[in-house]
CSV table of C-alpha atoms in Angstrom, one decimal:
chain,number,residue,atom,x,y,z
A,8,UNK,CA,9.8,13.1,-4.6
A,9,UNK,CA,12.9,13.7,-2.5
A,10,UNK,CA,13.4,11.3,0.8
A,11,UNK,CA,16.7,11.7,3.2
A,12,UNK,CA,18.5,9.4,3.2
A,13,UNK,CA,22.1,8.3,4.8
A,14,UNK,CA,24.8,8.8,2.8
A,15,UNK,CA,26.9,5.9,1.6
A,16,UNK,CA,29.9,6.0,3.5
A,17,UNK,CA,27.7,6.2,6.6
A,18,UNK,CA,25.8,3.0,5.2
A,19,UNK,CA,28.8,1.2,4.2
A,20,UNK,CA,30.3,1.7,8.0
A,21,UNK,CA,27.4,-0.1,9.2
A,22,UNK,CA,27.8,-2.9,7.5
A,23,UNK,CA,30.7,-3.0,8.1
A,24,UNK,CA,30.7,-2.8,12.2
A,25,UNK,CA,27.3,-5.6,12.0
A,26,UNK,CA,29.3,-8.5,9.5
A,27,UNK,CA,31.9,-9.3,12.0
A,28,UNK,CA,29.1,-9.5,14.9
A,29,UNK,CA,27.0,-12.1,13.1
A,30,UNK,CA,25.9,-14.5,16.0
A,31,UNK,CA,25.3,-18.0,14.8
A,32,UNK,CA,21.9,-19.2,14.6
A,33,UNK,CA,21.9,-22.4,16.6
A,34,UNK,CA,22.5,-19.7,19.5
A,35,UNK,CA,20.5,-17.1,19.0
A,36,UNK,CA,17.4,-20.2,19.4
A,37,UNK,CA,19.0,-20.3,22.7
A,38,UNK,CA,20.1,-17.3,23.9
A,39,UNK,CA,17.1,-16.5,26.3
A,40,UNK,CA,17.5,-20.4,27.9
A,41,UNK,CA,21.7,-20.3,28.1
A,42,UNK,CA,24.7,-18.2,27.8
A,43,UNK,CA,25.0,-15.2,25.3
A,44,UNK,CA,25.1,-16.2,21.8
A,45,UNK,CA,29.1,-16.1,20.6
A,46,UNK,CA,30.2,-13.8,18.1
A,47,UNK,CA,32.2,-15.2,14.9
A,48,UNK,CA,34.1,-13.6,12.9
A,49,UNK,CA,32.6,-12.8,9.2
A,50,UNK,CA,33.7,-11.5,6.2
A,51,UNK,CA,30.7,-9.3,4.4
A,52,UNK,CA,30.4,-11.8,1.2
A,53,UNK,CA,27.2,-12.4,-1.1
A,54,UNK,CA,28.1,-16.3,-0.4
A,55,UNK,CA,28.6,-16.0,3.0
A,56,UNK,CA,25.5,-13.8,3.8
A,57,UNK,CA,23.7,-15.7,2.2
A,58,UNK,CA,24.8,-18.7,3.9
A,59,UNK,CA,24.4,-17.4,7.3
A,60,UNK,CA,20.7,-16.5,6.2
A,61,UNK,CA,19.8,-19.8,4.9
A,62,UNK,CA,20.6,-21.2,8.0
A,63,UNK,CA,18.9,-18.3,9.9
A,64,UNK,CA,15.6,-19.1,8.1
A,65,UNK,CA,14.8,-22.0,10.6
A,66,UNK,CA,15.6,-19.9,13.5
A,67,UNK,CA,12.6,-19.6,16.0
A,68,UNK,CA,13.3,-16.2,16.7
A,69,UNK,CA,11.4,-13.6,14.9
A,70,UNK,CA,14.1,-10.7,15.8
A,71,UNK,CA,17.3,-13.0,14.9
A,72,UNK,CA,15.1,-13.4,11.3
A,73,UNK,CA,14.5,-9.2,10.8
A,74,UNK,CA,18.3,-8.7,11.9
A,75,UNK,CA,19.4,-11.0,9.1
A,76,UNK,CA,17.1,-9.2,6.5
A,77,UNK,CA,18.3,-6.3,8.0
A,78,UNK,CA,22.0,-6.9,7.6
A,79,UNK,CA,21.5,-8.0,3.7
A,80,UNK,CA,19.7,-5.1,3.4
A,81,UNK,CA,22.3,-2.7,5.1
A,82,UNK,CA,25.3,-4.5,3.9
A,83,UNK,CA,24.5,-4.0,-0.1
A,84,UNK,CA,26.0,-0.8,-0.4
A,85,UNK,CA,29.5,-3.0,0.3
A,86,UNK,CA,28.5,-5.7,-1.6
A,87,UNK,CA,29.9,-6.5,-4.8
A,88,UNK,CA,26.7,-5.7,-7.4
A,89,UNK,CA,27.0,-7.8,-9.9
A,90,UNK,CA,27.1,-11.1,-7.2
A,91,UNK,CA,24.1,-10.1,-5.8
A,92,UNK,CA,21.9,-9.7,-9.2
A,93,UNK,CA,23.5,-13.1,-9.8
A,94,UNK,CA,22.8,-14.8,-6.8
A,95,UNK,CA,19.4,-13.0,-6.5
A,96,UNK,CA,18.4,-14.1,-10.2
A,97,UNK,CA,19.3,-17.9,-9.6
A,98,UNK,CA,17.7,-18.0,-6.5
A,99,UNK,CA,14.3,-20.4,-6.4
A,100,UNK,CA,13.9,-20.2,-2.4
A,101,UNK,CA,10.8,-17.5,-2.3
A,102,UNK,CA,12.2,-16.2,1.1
A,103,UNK,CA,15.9,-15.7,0.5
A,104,UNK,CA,14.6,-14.4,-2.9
A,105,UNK,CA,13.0,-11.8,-1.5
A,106,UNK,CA,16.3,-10.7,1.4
A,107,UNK,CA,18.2,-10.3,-1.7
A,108,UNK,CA,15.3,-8.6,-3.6
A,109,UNK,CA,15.2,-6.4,-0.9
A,110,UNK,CA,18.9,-5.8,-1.1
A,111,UNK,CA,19.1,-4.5,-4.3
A,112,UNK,CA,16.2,-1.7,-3.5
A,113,UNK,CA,18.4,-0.8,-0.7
A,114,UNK,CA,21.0,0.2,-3.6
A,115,UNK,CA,18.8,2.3,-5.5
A,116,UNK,CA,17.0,3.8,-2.7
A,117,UNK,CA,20.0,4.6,-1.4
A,118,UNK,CA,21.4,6.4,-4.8
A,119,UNK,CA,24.0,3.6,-5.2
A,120,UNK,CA,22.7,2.3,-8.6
A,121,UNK,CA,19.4,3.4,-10.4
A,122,UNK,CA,19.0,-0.1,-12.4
A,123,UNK,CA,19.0,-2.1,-8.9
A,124,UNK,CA,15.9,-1.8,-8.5
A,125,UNK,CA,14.7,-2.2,-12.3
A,126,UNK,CA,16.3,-6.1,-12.0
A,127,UNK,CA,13.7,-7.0,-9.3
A,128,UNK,CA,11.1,-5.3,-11.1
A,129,UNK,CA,12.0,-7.8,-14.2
A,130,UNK,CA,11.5,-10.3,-12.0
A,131,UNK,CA,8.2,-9.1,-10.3
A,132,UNK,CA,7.2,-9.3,-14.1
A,133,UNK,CA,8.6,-12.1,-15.9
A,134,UNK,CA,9.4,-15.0,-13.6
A,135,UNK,CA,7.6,-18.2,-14.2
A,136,UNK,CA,6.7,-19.3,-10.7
A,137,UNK,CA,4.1,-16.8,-8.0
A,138,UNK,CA,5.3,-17.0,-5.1
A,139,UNK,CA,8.6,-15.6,-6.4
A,140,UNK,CA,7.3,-12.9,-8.4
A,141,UNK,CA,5.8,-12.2,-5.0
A,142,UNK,CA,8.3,-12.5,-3.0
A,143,UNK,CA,9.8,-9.5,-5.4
A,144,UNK,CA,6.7,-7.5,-5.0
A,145,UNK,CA,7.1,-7.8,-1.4
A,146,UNK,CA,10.6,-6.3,-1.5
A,147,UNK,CA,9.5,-3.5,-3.3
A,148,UNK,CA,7.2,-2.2,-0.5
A,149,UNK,CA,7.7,1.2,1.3
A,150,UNK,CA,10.3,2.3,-1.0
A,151,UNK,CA,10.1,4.9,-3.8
A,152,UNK,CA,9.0,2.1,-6.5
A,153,UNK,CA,6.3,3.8,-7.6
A,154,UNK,CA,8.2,6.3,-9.0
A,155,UNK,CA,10.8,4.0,-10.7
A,156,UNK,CA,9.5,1.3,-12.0
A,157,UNK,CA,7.1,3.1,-14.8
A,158,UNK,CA,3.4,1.2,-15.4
A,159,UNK,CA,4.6,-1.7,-13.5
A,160,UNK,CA,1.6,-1.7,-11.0
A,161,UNK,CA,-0.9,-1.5,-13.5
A,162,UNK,CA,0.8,-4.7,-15.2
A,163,UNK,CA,1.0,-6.6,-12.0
A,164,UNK,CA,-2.5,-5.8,-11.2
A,165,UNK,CA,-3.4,-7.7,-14.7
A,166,UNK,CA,-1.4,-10.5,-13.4
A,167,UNK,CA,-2.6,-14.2,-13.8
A,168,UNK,CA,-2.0,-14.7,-10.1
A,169,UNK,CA,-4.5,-13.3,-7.5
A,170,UNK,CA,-2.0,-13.7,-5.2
A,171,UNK,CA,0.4,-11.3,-7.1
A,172,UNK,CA,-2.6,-9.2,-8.0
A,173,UNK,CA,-3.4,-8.7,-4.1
A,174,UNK,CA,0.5,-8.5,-3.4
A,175,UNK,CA,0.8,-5.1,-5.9
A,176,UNK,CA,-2.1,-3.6,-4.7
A,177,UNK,CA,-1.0,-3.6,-1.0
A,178,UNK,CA,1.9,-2.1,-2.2
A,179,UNK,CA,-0.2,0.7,-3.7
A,180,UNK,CA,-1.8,0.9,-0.6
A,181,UNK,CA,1.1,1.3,1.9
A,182,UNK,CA,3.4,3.2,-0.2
A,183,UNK,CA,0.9,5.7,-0.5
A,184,UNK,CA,0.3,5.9,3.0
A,185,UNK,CA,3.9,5.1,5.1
A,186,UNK,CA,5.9,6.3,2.5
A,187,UNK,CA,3.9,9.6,1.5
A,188,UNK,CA,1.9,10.1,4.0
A,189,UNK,CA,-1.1,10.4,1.2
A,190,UNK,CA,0.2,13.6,0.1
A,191,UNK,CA,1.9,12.6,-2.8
A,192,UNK,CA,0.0,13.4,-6.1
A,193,UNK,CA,1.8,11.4,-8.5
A,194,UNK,CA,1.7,8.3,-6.5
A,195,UNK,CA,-2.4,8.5,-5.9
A,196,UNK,CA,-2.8,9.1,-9.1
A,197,UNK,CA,-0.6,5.9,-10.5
A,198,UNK,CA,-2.6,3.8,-7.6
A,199,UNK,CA,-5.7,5.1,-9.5
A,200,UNK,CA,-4.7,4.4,-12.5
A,201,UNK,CA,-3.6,0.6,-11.3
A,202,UNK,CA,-7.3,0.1,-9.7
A,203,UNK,CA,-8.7,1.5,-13.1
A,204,UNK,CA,-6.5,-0.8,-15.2
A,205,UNK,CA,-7.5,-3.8,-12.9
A,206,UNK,CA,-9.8,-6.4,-14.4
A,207,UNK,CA,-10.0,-8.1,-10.4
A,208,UNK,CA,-12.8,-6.2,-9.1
A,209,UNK,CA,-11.5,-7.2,-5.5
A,210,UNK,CA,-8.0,-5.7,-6.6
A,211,UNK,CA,-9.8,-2.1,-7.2
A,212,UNK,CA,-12.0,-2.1,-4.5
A,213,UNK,CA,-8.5,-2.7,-2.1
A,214,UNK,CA,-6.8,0.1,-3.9
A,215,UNK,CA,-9.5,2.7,-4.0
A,216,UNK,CA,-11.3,1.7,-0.3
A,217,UNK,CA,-8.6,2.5,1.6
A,218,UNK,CA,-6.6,5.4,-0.4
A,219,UNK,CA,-6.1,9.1,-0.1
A,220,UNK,CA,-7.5,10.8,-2.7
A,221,UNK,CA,-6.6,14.5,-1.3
A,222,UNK,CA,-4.1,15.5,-3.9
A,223,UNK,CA,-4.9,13.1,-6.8
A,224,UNK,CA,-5.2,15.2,-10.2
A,225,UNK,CA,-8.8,16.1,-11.9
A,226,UNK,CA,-8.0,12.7,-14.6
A,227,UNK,CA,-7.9,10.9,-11.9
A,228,UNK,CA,-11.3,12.0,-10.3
A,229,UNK,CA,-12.7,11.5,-13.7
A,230,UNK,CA,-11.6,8.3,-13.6
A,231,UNK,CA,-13.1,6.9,-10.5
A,232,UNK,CA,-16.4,8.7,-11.6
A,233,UNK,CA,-15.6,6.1,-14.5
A,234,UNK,CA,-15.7,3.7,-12.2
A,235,UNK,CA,-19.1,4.3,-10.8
A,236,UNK,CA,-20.6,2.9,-13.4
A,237,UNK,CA,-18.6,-0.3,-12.8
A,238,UNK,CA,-20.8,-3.7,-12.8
A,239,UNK,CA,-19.0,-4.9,-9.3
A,240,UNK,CA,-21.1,-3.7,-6.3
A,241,UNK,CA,-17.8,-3.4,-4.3
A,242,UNK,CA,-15.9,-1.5,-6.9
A,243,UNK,CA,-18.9,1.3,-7.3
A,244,UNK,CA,-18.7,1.3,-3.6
A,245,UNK,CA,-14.7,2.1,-3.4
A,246,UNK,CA,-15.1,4.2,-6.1
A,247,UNK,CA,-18.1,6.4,-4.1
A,248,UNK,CA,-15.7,5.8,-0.9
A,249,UNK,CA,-12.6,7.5,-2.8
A,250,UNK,CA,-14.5,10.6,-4.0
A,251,UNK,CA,-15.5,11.8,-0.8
A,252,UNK,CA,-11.8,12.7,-0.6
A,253,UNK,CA,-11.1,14.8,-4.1
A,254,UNK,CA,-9.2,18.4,-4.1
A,255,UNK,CA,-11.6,21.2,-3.8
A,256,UNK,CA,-11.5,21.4,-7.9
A,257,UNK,CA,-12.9,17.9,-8.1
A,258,UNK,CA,-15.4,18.6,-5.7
A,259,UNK,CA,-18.6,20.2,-7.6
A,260,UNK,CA,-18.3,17.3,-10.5
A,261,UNK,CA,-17.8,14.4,-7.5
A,262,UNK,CA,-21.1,15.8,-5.6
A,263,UNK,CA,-23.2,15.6,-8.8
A,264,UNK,CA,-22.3,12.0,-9.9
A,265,UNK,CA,-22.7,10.9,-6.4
A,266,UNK,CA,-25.6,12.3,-5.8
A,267,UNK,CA,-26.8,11.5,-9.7
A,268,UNK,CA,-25.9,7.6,-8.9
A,269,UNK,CA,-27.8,7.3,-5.6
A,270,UNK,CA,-31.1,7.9,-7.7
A,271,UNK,CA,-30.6,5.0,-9.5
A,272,UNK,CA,-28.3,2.6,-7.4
A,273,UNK,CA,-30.0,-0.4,-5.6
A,274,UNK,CA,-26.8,-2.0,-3.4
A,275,UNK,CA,-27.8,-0.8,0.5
A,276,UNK,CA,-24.3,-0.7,0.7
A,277,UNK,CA,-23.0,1.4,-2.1
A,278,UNK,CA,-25.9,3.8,-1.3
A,279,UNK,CA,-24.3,4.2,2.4
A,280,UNK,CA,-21.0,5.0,0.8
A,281,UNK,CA,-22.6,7.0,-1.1
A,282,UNK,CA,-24.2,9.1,1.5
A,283,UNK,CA,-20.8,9.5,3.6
A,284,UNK,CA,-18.9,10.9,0.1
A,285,UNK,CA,-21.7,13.4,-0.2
A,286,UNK,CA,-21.0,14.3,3.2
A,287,UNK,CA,-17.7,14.6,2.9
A,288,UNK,CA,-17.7,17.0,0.3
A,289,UNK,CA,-19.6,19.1,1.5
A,290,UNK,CA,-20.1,19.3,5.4
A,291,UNK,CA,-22.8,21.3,6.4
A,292,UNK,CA,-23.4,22.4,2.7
A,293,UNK,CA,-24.6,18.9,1.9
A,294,UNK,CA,-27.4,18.9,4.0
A,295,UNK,CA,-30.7,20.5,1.5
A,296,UNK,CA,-29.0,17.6,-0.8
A,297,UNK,CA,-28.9,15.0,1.5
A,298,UNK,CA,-32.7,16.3,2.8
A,299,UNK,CA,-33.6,15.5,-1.1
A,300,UNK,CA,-32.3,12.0,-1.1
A,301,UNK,CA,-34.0,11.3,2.0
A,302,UNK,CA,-37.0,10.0,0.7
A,303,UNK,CA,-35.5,7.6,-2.2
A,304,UNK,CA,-34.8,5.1,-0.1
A,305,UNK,CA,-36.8,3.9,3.1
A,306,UNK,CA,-34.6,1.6,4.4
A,307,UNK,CA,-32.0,4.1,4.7
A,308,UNK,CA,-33.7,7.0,6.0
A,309,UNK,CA,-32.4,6.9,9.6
A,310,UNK,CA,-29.0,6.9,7.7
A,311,UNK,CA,-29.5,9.8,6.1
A,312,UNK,CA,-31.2,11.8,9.2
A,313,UNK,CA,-27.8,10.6,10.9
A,314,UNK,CA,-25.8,12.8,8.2
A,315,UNK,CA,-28.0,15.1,8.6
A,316,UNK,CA,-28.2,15.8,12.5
A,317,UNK,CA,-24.2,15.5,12.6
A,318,UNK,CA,-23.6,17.6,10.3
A,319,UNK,CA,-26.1,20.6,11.4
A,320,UNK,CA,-23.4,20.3,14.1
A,321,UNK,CA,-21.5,22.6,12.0
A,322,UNK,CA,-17.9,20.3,13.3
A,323,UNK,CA,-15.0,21.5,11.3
A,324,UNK,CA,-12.7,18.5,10.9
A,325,UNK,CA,-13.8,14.8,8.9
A,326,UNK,CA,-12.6,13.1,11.4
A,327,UNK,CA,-14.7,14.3,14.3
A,328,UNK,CA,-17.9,14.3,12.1
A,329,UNK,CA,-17.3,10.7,11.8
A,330,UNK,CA,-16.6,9.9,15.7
A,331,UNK,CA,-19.8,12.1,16.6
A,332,UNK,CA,-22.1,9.9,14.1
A,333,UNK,CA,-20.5,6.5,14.8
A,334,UNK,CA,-21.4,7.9,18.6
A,335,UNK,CA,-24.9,9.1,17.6
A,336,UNK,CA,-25.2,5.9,16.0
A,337,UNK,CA,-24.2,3.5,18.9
A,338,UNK,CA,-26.1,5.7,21.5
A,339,UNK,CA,-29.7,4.1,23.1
């Protein structure tokens, strides 16, 4: 998938016109209690970027911090490459690991060099310690790794660290949603595939809960009616949750496995998710279904006369189906 983006020289004249503006740290802490923070002179250097970040990592200012990451970030189009794989590679500080992780994205997303981005995958991959093959995840976010890096999500979802685990699924999560606005197919359907691959229920269930599932391609629907039959209360859940939301092709198979799995599903709350997806896919058409589920289950039968009263409401958008229940719902 094709983003704009600014062209080199454009890039490389920022950097530029923000290296010999760098305000030294010790002033920026003060700025808002003194005079304005003086400007030094600085040369755009690997060393001397990263120097001037180092120090800016005890800053208490929140802003000063972003504008550092910022300048790395913009400045690696002038940088010499080669310094900042090395000085990226060496480094064991999980913070400045991840500027200069973050760095060398900036050169592939900006069309500057296609293997940039593969070094901090290596390290997402292969480095001993967590918290830096974290930190490299955490680079990676809101760009186009998805589509560069191959199955590296579904490895790092394998990974021995939760914390890793958690950190590539949130990844999945808000690439899929700030960078394609879920309307991406390729990308849903490698974040379903990562859930899918995932041994950490909790991984899965982040993934599918929470992803669009508008454009994802009829393996993928097959595979999170795969997933329904998972042993995790929470992944069948996420799985029901992430039907509701298949291309009209998918639709027909989704409704009968949901509506096949509410028979025989005891988990209140997978049942409710259950209900919703069914729903979903079929507005005001689900109704004589959701009429012969209504029985199953006492305990939910105000849920399901909910559904039904909304959705006799004949309301044309999701959205507004789910504002009118939730009112419904709340009302005395």
């Amino acid at each position: 998938m094709t983003r704009p983006t600014f062209s080199a020289s454009a890039l490389g004249l920022l950097a530029l016109t923000l290296c010999p503006l760098l305000p030294m740290p010790a002033a920026a802490q003060t700025a808002s209690s003194g005079p304005a923070p003086a400007l030094v002179g600085e040369s755009c250097s690997v060393p001397g970027l990263m120097e001037q970040i180092r120090r800016g990592l005890g800053s208490k200012s929140e802003a000063y911090k972003r504008y550092l990451r910022t300048l790395l970030r913009e400045s690696a189009v002038t940088l010499p490459d080669g310094e900042l794989r090395a000085a990226f590679e060496r480094e064991t500080n999980p913070e400045m690991a991840e500027h200069l992780a973050a760095a060398l994205v900036a050169r592939t997303e900006r069309g500057l060099d296609p293997s940039a981005m593969q070094a901090v995958a290596k390290r997402a991959l292969e480095e001993p310690n967590p918290t830096l093959r974290t930190a490299a995840i955490r680079a990676m976010r809101r760009t186009s790794a998805t589509e560069s890096t191959g199955d590296l999500y579904e490895r790092l979802v394998r990974d021995a660290s939760p914390e890793v685990r958690m950190e590539a699924a949130t990844n999945l999560i808000e690439d899929n949603q700030y960078v394609y606005s879920g309307h991406h197919g390729p990308a849903a359907d490698l974040a379903v595939t990562a859930a899918a691959a995932s041994t950490d229920p909790k991984v899965t269930a982040k993934i599918l809960g929470t992803l669009s599932t508008e454009v994802i391609s009829p393996d993928s629907a097959r595979r999170l009616e795969t997933l329904l039959g998972s042993d995790e209360a929470e992944v069948r859940k996420a799985a029901a949750t992430a039907l509701g939301g298949v291309p009209a092709p998918q639709m027909a198979s989704a409704r009968e496995s949901l509506r096949s799995m509410y028979r025989g599903e005891r988990d209140p709350g997978v049942r409710k998710a259950l209900l919703q997806s069914i729903a979903q896919l079929g507005f005001a058409g689900a109704i004589p279904e959701l009429q012969q589920l209504r029985g199953i289950d006492p305990s939910l039968t105000a849920e399901v006369d909910a559904w039904i009263r909304v959705l006799s409401m004949n309301l044309q958008e999701w959205s507004l189906i789910l504002r009118e229940k939730q009112r419904l719902q709340q009302a005395p």
